[in-house]
Every structure is written in C-alpha cells, then in structure tokens.
Amino acid sequence: MVQRTSTAQVMSMDLSPKKPNKAYGSDGGAYYDWSPADLPMLGAASIGAAKLCLSAGGLALPSYSDSAKVAYVLQGKGTCGVVLPEATKEKVIPVKEGDSLALPFGVVTWWHNAHAACSSSDSDDLVVLFLGDTSTGHKRGQFTNFQLTGSTGIFTGLSTEFVARAWDLTPDAAAELVSSQPGAGIIRVKDGHRMPQARDEDREGMVLNCLEAPLDVDIKNGGRVVVLNTRNLPLVEEVGLGADLVRIDAHSMCSPGFSCDSAYQVTYIVRGSGRVQVVGIDGTRVLETRAEGGCLFIVPRFFVVSKIADETGMEWFSIITTPNPIFSHLAGRTSVWKAISPAVLEASFNTTPEKEKLFRSKRLDSEIFFAPASN
C-alpha cells in the first residue's frame, strides 16, 4: 500500500514549476527527467515525468518501464515502435507533434527520429514528454526504464552461457551479440541503415492527435481544450490516467477550479507563459508564480488552481490521476456558485441582496476561460 503524504507535508512543499535535469545522452539525443528531490510533489503524488529529445537520426533503444505512462509529442515527427504484452507483431507508428499515446505496463517501445543524420537543426528534433503513475514502481516519483540492449541493457547482465542457451547461439556468437553495441539508451543510427517503415494503420486505437481532435471546449478569444479519456483512446483505461491539452489566448484566464475526484493535476507548460495561483487548505495561497515553456508543476488533490496567460498566450499538457477526470469550476456559467441558493450566498458572504445579485449576474455566458476585457 502506498503511504499517503500528510496534509502538513503537502502544505509546506515547494510547488513552484521546475525544469528537468539531463539523465543520459549521446550524439543521438538525450533523456531528461524531473526528480522528487527537486519537485517533492512527484513523490507525494507518485508521478513520474521525463522528456526524450532525439536529434536527427537518433534512436531510443528498445526498453520497458516500471510505470504506465502517457506520451505526448511536443515537437517534430518520427517513428515509435510498440510491442504490447503478448502481442506477436510490432506496431510501427508514425508520430508527429500533438500526438498522445497511452502506454500500459509491460509495453516495449523504441523511438526514432528519421531525419537524415547530417541535419543539425534543433527544429528537426523529436521531443516527447512522458507522464505516468509510479505508485507500483521502484522509486516513487521517478521512472525506472529497463533497456533491452546496449551497455546498460539486460543482455549485459546475463552471462554468455545464459545468452547462448536462451537464443540457441554459439558462445562466440553470444559474446559478440552482447558486446557489439557500446551505446547506452540512445544512439545515432548509422547512415544508410534502413529502419522499419512506419504504417498509418498502426495509429488506429493507439494515438490521438490533440491538435487535430474535436475540441471539447472552444471559447472565442478565451481558450480551447481537448480531453484524452477512455472514449477517444480506450488504452487510457489500462494506464489509469486522463489527460488534456489546453490552449488559452493572450491575457485570457482559466477559471479557478479543482479536481473533485481526488486526482492530482500534473501540468507541463508546452509553450507561452503566464501567472499561476494555487490555494490550499484554510484559504492559504500555497503558490503564486509565473510559469513558462518547459516547466512542470503539480497541483495537490482538491487544491484550487487558476492561470492567466501573458501576451504570448499559454499552452499546457496535463495528466490527471484518473482516466475520466471530473472538475468543479468556481467561476463562469457552470460555476458551483450559480447553483447555490441566493439566501445561502448572502449569509455566506455576509453581504446584501443587491451585492449577491451583482455577483450572480456576472459570467452568465462564459464557460471556463475568460477573455480579457475589451478596451
């Protein structure tokens, strides 16, 4: 059983947005992750977060993880190889910016940036974000990945005898196989080496492109939302996580709200920037900061969060630790305040009927995003 972090611990934690640290890499790219030591809420929420950046020709070697994940392609295009548990055939999936994939336990994956290795532009990089549940993993708040090949692969740990017996090889062939790849985790594919051809049909049931999917919320000059759930990507049920992509326009506001089903909100700022406020127990503001592209932060269970974009607007990708999240908003047409009796509001705010009517008369047409007031 996972031990729950106490209320006092959560209230005293540093919730400020953080950027990741480089874990390993090569000329083919790098793998970055967020550590619970830097972002304590990762451990409290048992959430892992990491980012893979593959340069042209880069290959993330086949691996599996101790955690179920949602992957989101932040930039570029490439190929993702997926072998589901008990599957007899590999899926070779073409991926591009905006794609989201649900990766259950036991999935073996590899990622490849098919741009020619002679290209050196950062705009050609394939960048993938991973967010997932580490509650049954080796480390709370951090993924543990198991490489199949390379200098840190499982083959390296098996003796020549075991490799030879398992794959019916001669000892010499087994020794050569195990030692032939000196790279660890990420390599650059040799020029001229032909990788598997990606198949569009393999996207079916595996991928939802959040930039092309029908919008769940679309508010003019306010913002747009696409929600990833069991209806549009059934594998989300196995992963146990919901997700959404939110884009708000310049100076727009996201209504104060909270997850009402005991879920944590894990938010990665894709681009843009803005101000963030989080309110916890006893009306205490536990976070007031500015978040920018590349940062990650976590909102504790039931805490209220709100954001206001800067002049560049703001885009974020979030996972919520339940496959079909439910939110309550405290402002706008669907606000819980609109459903509470006027007399109760008057008493609760200790105000006059006139002030209560003024309060209730606002935001009758606005949903969860509020465009800036026109001059």
XYZ file of C-alpha atoms in Angstrom:
375
model
C 0.000 0.000 0.000
C 1.292 3.468 -0.956
C 1.773 5.712 2.060
C -0.112 8.994 1.655
C 1.736 12.233 2.319
C 0.327 14.155 5.294
C -1.608 17.390 4.890
C 1.065 19.357 6.736
C 3.771 17.996 4.424
C 1.806 18.899 1.300
C 1.044 22.418 2.558
C 4.734 23.052 3.247
C 6.068 21.660 -0.036
C 7.640 23.797 -2.715
C 5.116 23.677 -5.578
C 6.975 26.049 -7.903
C 7.433 24.944 -11.531
C 10.703 23.189 -12.348
C 12.668 22.213 -15.457
C 14.180 18.716 -15.846
C 17.769 17.545 -15.493
C 19.683 15.529 -18.094
C 19.889 11.875 -17.095
C 21.906 10.482 -20.030
C 22.518 11.012 -23.723
C 24.741 10.725 -26.784
C 25.109 12.360 -30.189
C 21.706 10.824 -30.963
C 19.897 12.815 -28.280
C 19.225 12.960 -24.561
C 16.819 11.791 -21.884
C 15.783 14.274 -19.183
C 13.749 13.689 -16.050
C 12.308 15.504 -13.074
C 13.480 14.304 -9.676
C 11.386 14.206 -6.476
C 14.368 15.859 -4.806
C 13.739 18.957 -6.944
C 9.948 18.655 -7.206
C 8.727 16.954 -3.991
C 5.115 16.675 -5.190
C 6.262 13.988 -7.641
C 6.932 11.694 -4.702
C 3.778 12.746 -2.860
C 1.633 12.058 -5.927
C 3.663 9.014 -7.068
C 4.003 10.578 -10.510
C 6.965 10.292 -12.857
C 7.867 12.863 -15.508
C 10.517 12.712 -18.219
C 11.347 14.102 -21.647
C 13.088 12.419 -24.589
C 14.851 14.592 -27.161
C 16.143 12.791 -30.271
C 18.290 14.642 -32.772
C 18.253 13.726 -36.466
C 18.963 10.004 -36.828
C 18.599 9.421 -33.074
C 17.203 6.136 -31.766
C 15.981 5.472 -28.238
C 16.830 1.787 -27.870
C 14.043 -0.723 -27.078
C 13.049 -0.584 -23.421
C 10.210 -1.124 -20.986
C 9.310 0.718 -17.808
C 8.084 0.004 -14.292
C 5.259 2.527 -14.807
C 2.241 3.066 -17.030
C 2.576 6.333 -18.958
C 1.036 8.835 -21.287
C 3.397 10.059 -24.007
C 2.863 13.411 -25.736
C 4.862 14.541 -28.779
C 5.913 18.115 -28.075
C 7.861 18.695 -31.285
C 8.880 17.095 -34.539
C 7.981 13.837 -36.186
C 9.359 10.323 -36.184
C 8.527 6.699 -35.509
C 7.501 4.853 -32.364
C 7.785 1.083 -32.203
C 5.369 -0.547 -29.761
C 5.114 -4.189 -28.704
C 2.107 -4.732 -26.460
C 2.173 -7.564 -23.887
C 1.526 -10.932 -25.529
C 1.463 -9.318 -28.972
C 3.008 -11.269 -31.830
C 3.530 -8.249 -34.078
C 5.215 -4.912 -33.536
C 3.295 -1.722 -34.256
C 5.412 0.795 -36.158
C 3.626 4.081 -35.581
C 4.310 7.364 -37.380
C 4.186 10.138 -34.773
C 4.082 13.916 -35.042
C 3.596 16.997 -32.899
C 0.367 16.826 -30.901
C 0.184 13.025 -30.798
C -0.671 11.409 -27.469
C -0.169 7.699 -26.749
C -1.244 5.647 -23.744
C 1.472 3.133 -22.806
C 0.308 0.447 -20.325
C 2.527 -1.723 -18.138
C 4.685 -4.225 -19.987
C 4.876 -2.293 -23.264
C 8.232 -2.369 -25.047
C 8.914 0.790 -27.069
C 11.569 2.363 -29.230
C 11.603 5.871 -30.728
C 13.383 7.075 -33.852
C 13.903 10.471 -35.445
C 14.008 9.642 -39.136
C 15.533 12.955 -40.237
C 18.847 12.479 -42.005
C 21.694 12.361 -39.511
C 23.505 15.140 -41.389
C 20.823 17.585 -40.218
C 21.784 19.523 -37.104
C 18.863 21.931 -36.675
C 17.098 21.867 -33.299
C 13.824 22.310 -35.174
C 14.324 18.796 -36.582
C 14.469 17.260 -33.081
C 11.802 14.793 -31.989
C 10.769 15.715 -28.433
C 8.438 13.508 -26.392
C 7.036 14.120 -22.911
C 6.256 11.185 -20.597
C 3.980 11.468 -17.565
C 2.874 8.444 -15.567
C 1.991 6.609 -12.383
C 4.935 5.333 -10.302
C 2.882 4.024 -7.365
C 3.961 0.442 -8.132
C 7.396 1.386 -9.470
C 10.811 1.042 -7.886
C 11.034 4.736 -6.983
C 8.085 6.900 -6.022
C 8.065 9.904 -8.310
C 10.605 8.688 -10.892
C 10.506 6.216 -13.776
C 12.851 3.252 -13.933
C 13.456 2.185 -17.533
C 14.898 -1.215 -18.452
C 16.962 -1.190 -21.633
C 16.954 -4.406 -23.652
C 20.250 -3.768 -25.484
C 23.323 -1.588 -25.231
C 25.902 -1.221 -22.494
C 23.177 -0.896 -19.833
C 20.856 -3.496 -21.363
C 19.655 -6.707 -19.763
C 21.818 -8.736 -22.171
C 24.863 -7.232 -20.493
C 23.802 -8.669 -17.161
C 23.311 -12.218 -18.455
C 26.318 -14.475 -18.767
C 27.451 -15.683 -22.190
C 26.231 -19.153 -21.260
C 22.706 -17.926 -20.486
C 22.517 -15.857 -23.676
C 23.814 -18.735 -25.768
C 21.344 -21.197 -24.230
C 18.351 -18.874 -24.409
C 18.806 -17.895 -28.070
C 20.470 -21.100 -29.279
C 23.744 -19.411 -30.222
C 27.336 -20.484 -30.035
C 29.274 -18.932 -27.129
C 31.294 -16.808 -29.570
C 28.166 -15.527 -31.312
C 26.526 -14.791 -27.958
C 29.568 -12.886 -26.689
C 29.710 -10.808 -29.885
C 25.973 -10.040 -29.737
C 26.141 -8.794 -26.153
C 29.238 -6.609 -26.642
C 28.565 -5.200 -30.118
C 26.507 -2.164 -29.002
C 28.578 0.154 -26.774
C 25.865 2.833 -26.676
C 23.556 3.263 -23.685
C 19.900 4.170 -24.013
C 20.207 6.480 -27.032
C 22.318 6.059 -30.158
C 22.546 7.609 -33.618
C 21.595 5.208 -36.424
C 24.343 4.732 -38.995
C 23.941 6.488 -42.329
C 22.280 4.204 -44.865
C 20.783 1.873 -42.257
C 17.166 1.163 -43.175
C 14.725 1.349 -40.282
C 11.197 -0.159 -40.380
C 8.658 1.743 -42.445
C 6.007 3.424 -40.286
C 2.436 2.323 -41.005
C -0.501 4.741 -40.767
C -2.868 1.882 -39.923
C -0.898 1.209 -36.737
C -2.066 4.560 -35.354
C -5.603 3.185 -35.034
C -6.524 2.808 -31.356
C -3.009 3.818 -30.290
C -2.799 7.556 -30.961
C -4.935 10.659 -30.524
C -3.628 13.880 -32.039
C -4.652 16.610 -29.620
C -4.063 19.359 -32.201
C -6.463 17.762 -34.706
C -9.074 16.120 -32.452
C -12.544 17.677 -31.989
C -12.465 20.364 -29.299
C -14.198 19.644 -26.011
C -14.174 23.360 -25.160
C -13.807 26.226 -27.645
C -14.258 29.795 -26.393
C -13.596 32.684 -28.752
C -10.593 34.757 -27.599
C -10.545 32.590 -24.476
C -9.212 29.090 -24.963
C -9.579 25.577 -26.269
C -9.411 22.123 -24.654
C -9.034 18.580 -25.935
C -9.571 15.880 -23.303
C -7.913 12.473 -23.584
C -10.136 9.824 -21.980
C -11.498 6.297 -22.404
C -13.920 7.395 -25.125
C -11.361 8.658 -27.624
C -8.405 6.462 -26.602
C -9.527 3.241 -24.868
C -5.981 2.321 -23.710
C -6.287 5.196 -21.222
C -8.323 2.795 -19.068
C -5.343 0.436 -18.764
C -2.979 3.299 -17.992
C -5.342 4.728 -15.352
C -4.649 8.347 -16.314
C -6.643 11.013 -18.103
C -5.030 13.924 -19.921
C -5.825 17.171 -21.663
C -4.246 19.784 -23.896
C -5.270 23.341 -23.017
C -4.503 26.462 -25.049
C -5.534 29.896 -23.795
C -5.142 33.134 -25.713
C -3.196 36.251 -24.762
C -4.193 37.630 -21.344
C -7.033 35.093 -21.017
C -7.834 33.466 -17.694
C -8.564 29.867 -16.787
C -11.317 29.761 -14.166
C -10.314 28.842 -10.615
C -11.235 25.200 -10.153
C -10.365 21.886 -8.557
C -10.435 18.183 -9.313
C -13.366 16.808 -7.334
C -12.422 13.119 -7.633
C -9.252 13.094 -5.501
C -6.959 13.413 -8.521
C -3.629 15.201 -8.813
C -3.091 17.557 -11.757
C 0.365 17.299 -13.315
C 0.957 20.158 -15.743
C 3.708 20.691 -18.312
C 3.860 24.113 -19.960
C 4.329 23.402 -23.667
C 4.801 26.997 -24.792
C 3.994 30.543 -23.804
C 3.882 31.731 -20.216
C 1.591 33.115 -17.563
C 0.807 33.596 -13.918
C -0.363 30.743 -11.699
C -2.036 30.766 -8.294
C -2.826 27.700 -6.180
C -4.894 27.824 -2.992
C -4.814 25.031 -0.427
C -6.296 24.311 2.981
C -7.686 27.133 5.158
C -7.618 29.545 2.225
C -3.823 29.565 2.156
C -2.242 30.595 -1.136
C 0.471 27.962 -1.499
C 1.775 29.073 -4.890
C 1.948 32.351 -6.765
C 4.399 32.306 -9.618
C 4.995 32.717 -13.313
C 5.241 29.524 -15.359
C 6.922 29.301 -18.758
C 7.516 26.753 -21.509
C 9.452 23.663 -20.411
C 8.354 23.810 -16.757
C 6.385 21.198 -14.816
C 4.286 21.646 -11.683
C 1.752 19.603 -9.721
C -1.463 20.707 -8.034
C -2.308 18.648 -4.920
C -5.644 16.889 -4.527
C -8.645 19.238 -4.116
C -6.444 22.379 -4.224
C -7.782 25.232 -6.377
C -5.701 26.419 -9.333
C -6.077 29.304 -11.775
C -3.898 30.685 -14.581
C -3.698 33.953 -16.542
C -1.705 33.971 -19.792
C 0.883 36.562 -20.721
C 0.764 38.360 -24.073
C 2.107 35.217 -25.817
C -0.777 33.055 -24.648
C -0.188 29.779 -22.850
C -0.405 26.097 -23.763
C -0.123 23.173 -21.377
C -0.472 19.385 -21.370
C -1.709 17.775 -18.160
C -2.352 14.337 -16.845
C -4.923 13.733 -14.138
C -4.572 10.634 -11.972
C -7.902 9.129 -13.040
C -8.917 8.016 -16.577
C -12.100 10.118 -16.687
C -11.477 13.226 -14.567
C -14.220 15.443 -13.137
C -13.619 19.140 -12.390
C -15.558 21.755 -10.469
C -15.141 25.384 -11.512
C -15.672 28.306 -9.183
C -16.345 30.958 -11.810
C -18.262 31.089 -15.085
C -21.651 29.809 -16.255
C -21.047 26.335 -14.815
C -19.704 27.635 -11.503
C -20.957 25.889 -8.362
C -21.889 29.372 -7.096
C -24.634 29.587 -9.726
C -26.347 26.557 -8.201
C -26.292 27.727 -4.568
C -29.387 29.478 -3.213
C -29.189 33.312 -3.097
C -30.030 33.389 0.603
C -27.175 30.998 1.350
C -24.747 33.148 -0.636
C -25.901 36.309 1.166
C -25.257 34.699 4.532
C -22.013 33.042 3.422
C -20.501 36.301 2.123
C -22.246 38.398 4.785
C -23.456 40.701 2.047
C -26.624 42.425 0.880
C -29.162 41.002 -1.613
C -28.043 43.667 -4.090
C -24.398 42.617 -3.899
C -25.401 38.960 -4.176
C -27.406 39.710 -7.333
C -24.438 41.579 -8.791
C -22.161 38.625 -8.042
C -24.620 36.123 -9.568
C -25.262 38.286 -12.658
C -21.666 38.067 -13.859
C -20.212 35.442 -16.192
C -23.622 34.148 -17.297
C -22.329 33.211 -20.753
C -18.675 32.449 -20.039
C -17.503 28.887 -19.623
C -14.136 28.040 -18.050
C -11.973 30.587 -19.940
C -12.382 34.338 -19.705
C -11.107 36.551 -22.490
C -9.514 39.859 -21.472
C -11.880 42.783 -21.159
C -12.147 44.874 -24.352
C -10.925 48.427 -24.190
